[in-house]
Short mmCIF file of C-alpha atoms in Angstrom, two decimals:
data_model
loop_
_atom_site.label_atom_id
_atom_site.label_comp_id
_atom_site.label_asym_id
_atom_site.label_seq_id
_atom_site.Cartn_x
_atom_site.Cartn_y
_atom_site.Cartn_z
CA MET N 1 -0.15 -0.05 -0.05
CA ALA N 2 1.45 3.21 -0.91
CA GLN N 3 2.35 5.81 2.00
CA HIS N 4 0.36 8.86 2.15
CA PRO N 5 2.36 11.97 1.51
CA SER N 6 1.86 13.34 4.90
CA GLU N 7 3.40 10.02 6.44
CA SER N 8 6.70 10.99 4.52
CA PRO N 9 9.69 11.48 7.16
CA TRP N 10 10.59 14.26 4.88
CA ALA N 11 7.07 16.00 4.69
CA ILE N 12 6.35 19.65 6.33
CA PRO N 13 2.64 20.62 6.62
CA VAL N 14 2.19 23.93 4.79
CA ALA N 15 -1.51 24.56 4.92
CA GLN N 16 -1.17 27.43 7.30
CA VAL N 17 0.95 29.43 4.94
CA GLY N 18 -0.19 28.00 1.47
CA ARG N 19 -2.15 30.39 -0.72
CA ARG N 20 -1.65 33.29 1.95
CA PRO N 21 1.08 35.78 0.46
CA GLY N 22 3.40 37.37 3.06
CA LEU N 23 2.82 34.73 5.62
CA THR N 24 6.09 32.81 6.85
CA GLN N 25 6.74 29.56 8.70
CA ASP N 26 9.73 28.54 10.64
CA VAL N 27 11.39 25.25 9.98
CA ASN N 28 13.46 23.42 12.66
CA ALA N 29 13.35 19.55 12.00
CA VAL N 30 15.52 16.57 12.03
CA MET N 31 15.08 14.08 9.04
CA PRO N 32 16.68 11.00 7.92
CA ALA N 33 19.17 11.38 5.24
CA PRO N 34 17.83 10.07 1.89
CA THR N 35 19.61 7.09 -0.38
CA GLY N 36 22.18 8.05 -2.84
CA ILE N 37 24.30 10.69 -1.34
CA GLY N 38 27.68 10.00 -1.91
CA ASP N 39 29.42 6.53 -1.57
CA ASP N 40 31.15 4.10 1.01
CA PHE N 41 34.47 6.31 0.27
CA PHE N 42 32.82 9.62 1.07
CA GLY N 43 29.10 10.29 1.78
CA VAL N 44 26.08 10.79 4.06
CA PRO N 45 24.83 7.37 5.34
CA GLN N 46 21.32 6.67 4.71
CA GLY N 47 18.87 7.22 7.31
CA SER N 48 21.48 9.40 9.58
CA ASP N 49 20.13 12.61 10.91
CA VAL N 50 19.97 15.82 8.86
CA HIS N 51 19.08 18.81 10.81
CA VAL N 52 17.01 21.32 8.61
CA GLN N 53 16.49 24.88 9.80
CA GLY N 54 15.11 27.85 7.80
CA ARG N 55 11.97 29.45 6.63
CA ILE N 56 9.05 28.98 4.19
CA ASP N 57 7.78 32.12 2.69
CA SER N 58 4.23 32.21 0.86
CA LEU N 59 4.33 33.94 -2.33
CA VAL N 60 1.58 34.54 -4.83
CA ASP N 61 2.02 31.23 -6.77
CA GLY N 62 3.88 29.12 -4.33
CA LEU N 63 6.21 28.55 -1.35
CA LEU N 64 9.92 29.52 -1.08
CA ILE N 65 11.95 27.71 1.42
CA SER N 66 15.39 28.76 2.10
CA GLY N 67 17.75 27.47 5.06
CA THR N 68 20.68 25.19 5.90
CA ALA N 69 20.82 21.30 5.99
CA THR N 70 23.30 19.92 8.38
CA ALA N 71 24.24 16.22 7.68
CA PHE N 72 26.92 13.89 8.70
CA VAL N 73 29.41 12.73 6.31
CA LYS N 74 31.62 9.55 6.63
CA GLY N 75 34.73 8.95 4.51
CA GLN N 76 38.41 9.07 3.80
CA CYS N 77 40.86 11.93 2.61
CA GLY N 78 41.33 11.11 -1.11
CA ARG N 79 45.24 11.75 -0.72
CA CYS N 80 46.25 10.42 2.69
CA LEU N 81 43.19 8.07 3.70
CA THR N 82 42.65 10.09 7.02
CA THR N 83 39.17 9.21 8.30
CA LEU N 84 37.03 12.17 7.65
CA ASP N 85 33.66 12.26 9.97
CA GLN N 86 32.05 15.39 10.40
CA ASP N 87 29.11 17.77 9.99
CA TRP N 88 28.40 18.88 6.72
CA PRO N 89 26.14 22.02 6.47
CA VAL N 90 24.76 23.05 3.12
CA GLN N 91 22.73 26.25 2.43
CA PHE N 92 19.66 25.79 -0.04
CA THR N 93 16.73 27.75 -1.41
CA ALA N 94 13.89 26.12 -3.47
CA TYR N 95 10.56 27.10 -5.08
CA PHE N 96 7.45 25.00 -4.51
CA PRO N 97 4.82 26.14 -6.90
CA TYR N 98 1.20 25.57 -6.08
CA GLU N 99 0.59 23.85 -9.59
CA ALA N 100 2.96 22.29 -12.02
CA PRO N 101 3.51 23.81 -15.35
CA GLU N 102 1.34 22.57 -18.35
CA ALA N 103 2.85 19.57 -20.04
CA ASP N 104 2.48 21.49 -23.38
CA ASP N 105 4.28 24.73 -21.94
CA PRO N 106 8.01 24.30 -22.27
CA PHE N 107 8.29 27.61 -20.38
CA GLY N 108 6.18 26.95 -17.45
CA ASP N 109 3.96 29.29 -15.59
CA GLU N 110 4.76 32.84 -16.75
CA ASP N 111 2.93 34.31 -13.75
CA ILE N 112 5.36 33.05 -11.11
CA ASP N 113 5.86 35.80 -8.46
CA ALA N 114 8.60 38.08 -9.32
CA GLU N 115 10.31 37.37 -6.19
CA ASP N 116 11.15 33.91 -7.34
CA ASP N 117 14.84 33.56 -8.44
CA GLU N 118 14.96 31.97 -11.84
CA GLY N 119 18.18 30.09 -10.61
CA GLU N 120 16.39 28.29 -7.96
CA ASP N 121 15.29 24.72 -8.18
CA THR N 122 11.75 23.74 -8.35
CA TYR N 123 9.88 21.00 -6.66
CA PRO N 124 6.21 19.73 -6.38
CA LEU N 125 3.94 20.33 -3.58
CA ALA N 126 1.61 17.42 -2.56
CA GLU N 127 -1.85 17.08 -1.31
CA ASN N 128 -3.41 20.05 -3.05
CA GLY N 129 -0.30 22.28 -2.09
CA THR N 130 -0.94 21.42 1.76
CA ILE N 131 2.52 19.20 2.02
CA MET N 132 6.11 20.22 1.10
CA ASP N 133 8.36 17.02 0.79
CA LEU N 134 12.01 17.67 1.14
CA GLU N 135 13.26 14.35 0.14
CA SER N 136 14.53 15.24 -3.44
CA LEU N 137 15.71 18.58 -2.41
CA LEU N 138 17.85 17.18 0.39
CA ARG N 139 19.29 14.52 -1.82
CA ASP N 140 20.02 16.99 -4.79
CA TYR N 141 21.67 19.83 -2.63
CA LEU N 142 23.85 17.28 -0.61
CA VAL N 143 24.91 15.33 -3.63
CA GLU N 144 25.96 18.52 -5.52
CA SER N 145 27.84 19.76 -2.34
CA LEU N 146 30.14 16.70 -1.93
CA PRO N 147 33.63 17.26 -3.40
CA ALA N 148 35.04 15.02 -6.28
CA GLN N 149 38.21 14.39 -3.99
CA PRO N 150 37.63 14.97 -0.44
CA LEU N 151 40.54 16.24 1.38
CA CYS N 152 41.50 16.41 5.29
CA LYS N 153 43.07 19.94 4.32
CA PRO N 154 43.64 21.88 1.13
CA ASN N 155 47.51 21.37 1.13
CA CYS N 156 47.38 17.46 1.94
CA ARG N 157 50.53 16.10 0.96
CA GLY N 158 49.02 12.63 0.67
CA LEU N 159 51.15 9.10 1.16
CA CYS N 160 54.67 8.29 -0.15
CA PRO N 161 54.06 6.41 -3.66
CA GLU N 162 57.15 4.13 -2.58
CA CYS N 163 56.57 3.11 0.91
CA GLY N 164 52.92 4.45 1.67
CA ILE N 165 54.08 6.65 4.61
CA ASP N 166 52.15 9.74 5.40
CA LEU N 167 53.87 12.80 4.16
CA ASN N 168 51.69 15.09 6.27
CA GLU N 169 53.57 13.84 9.65
CA ASN N 170 56.85 13.13 7.84
CA PRO N 171 57.38 16.18 5.61
CA ASP N 172 61.20 15.60 5.18
CA HIS N 173 60.47 11.81 4.24
CA THR N 174 62.62 10.96 0.93
CA HIS N 175 64.20 8.12 -0.89
CA GLU N 176 67.21 7.93 -2.75
CA LYS N 177 66.58 7.79 -6.25
CA HIS N 178 68.21 5.22 -8.79
CA ASP N 179 67.99 5.63 -12.36
CA ILE N 180 67.68 2.00 -13.58
CA ARG N 181 68.32 2.89 -17.33
CA TRP N 182 72.25 3.44 -16.03
CA ALA N 183 72.30 0.30 -14.23
CA GLU N 184 73.66 -1.88 -17.10
CA LEU N 185 76.02 0.69 -17.92
CA GLU N 186 77.32 0.80 -14.31
CA ALA N 187 77.69 -3.02 -14.17
CA PHE N 188 79.67 -2.96 -17.39
CA LYS N 189 81.90 -0.04 -16.09
CA GLN N 190 82.56 -2.16 -13.05
CA GLN N 191 83.51 -5.28 -14.80
CA LEU N 192 86.14 -3.11 -17.12
CA GLU N 193 87.42 -1.91 -14.03
CA GLN N 194 87.87 -5.45 -12.62
CA GLN N 195 89.32 -6.70 -15.74
CA ASP N 196 91.98 -3.59 -15.67
CA GLY N 197 92.90 -4.48 -12.31
CA GLU N 198 93.57 -8.21 -12.91
CA GLY N 199 95.63 -7.21 -16.05
CA GLY N 200 97.89 -4.99 -14.13
CA ASP N 201 98.33 -7.72 -11.37
CA ALA N 202 99.61 -10.10 -14.09
CA GLU N 203 101.98 -7.62 -15.81
CA SER N 204 103.39 -6.94 -12.18
CA ALA N 205 103.80 -10.57 -11.81
CA ASP N 206 106.04 -10.82 -14.85
#
């Protein structure tokens, strides 16, 4: 049986401010993290707490929500593999129109309130505009905020490629370099020197 929109753990009842331009509603809620935010290497564990704080503004043709979602990310530094477990605050702004744009209108509703920023993301309301569900919003903003290569600090030196030692803790660590291209020539030189030495010893004996 399908879940009623009001029973969603990401649902916010907005009937008190819906279709009442000028009214506002504060948001202070803890919601479970949606699926698909990052991966095992660096991401937000599914179901972990996401603290949402913000405000809903009622406009002429919809509701505008803005605020901060703070999730908990787990993972590793992409260079030195240090554990990264920390709070991850993300600011968001999104528009929830009362009615979805007509299917044959590629430009949507031209009468959207002038206060609505064209760059804001748009999501649908449920139950005749009385329920605002933040699942997709949280997933979109948190996924977009995750770095391609998480770092413990901007100037992380990473691990030594030869022995794996942490270069942040051992900044003076080095390895003596040997160019294998000269190895055969060096061996041939030593062989000649050895032959010259043996030849000199034979002449002395005579």
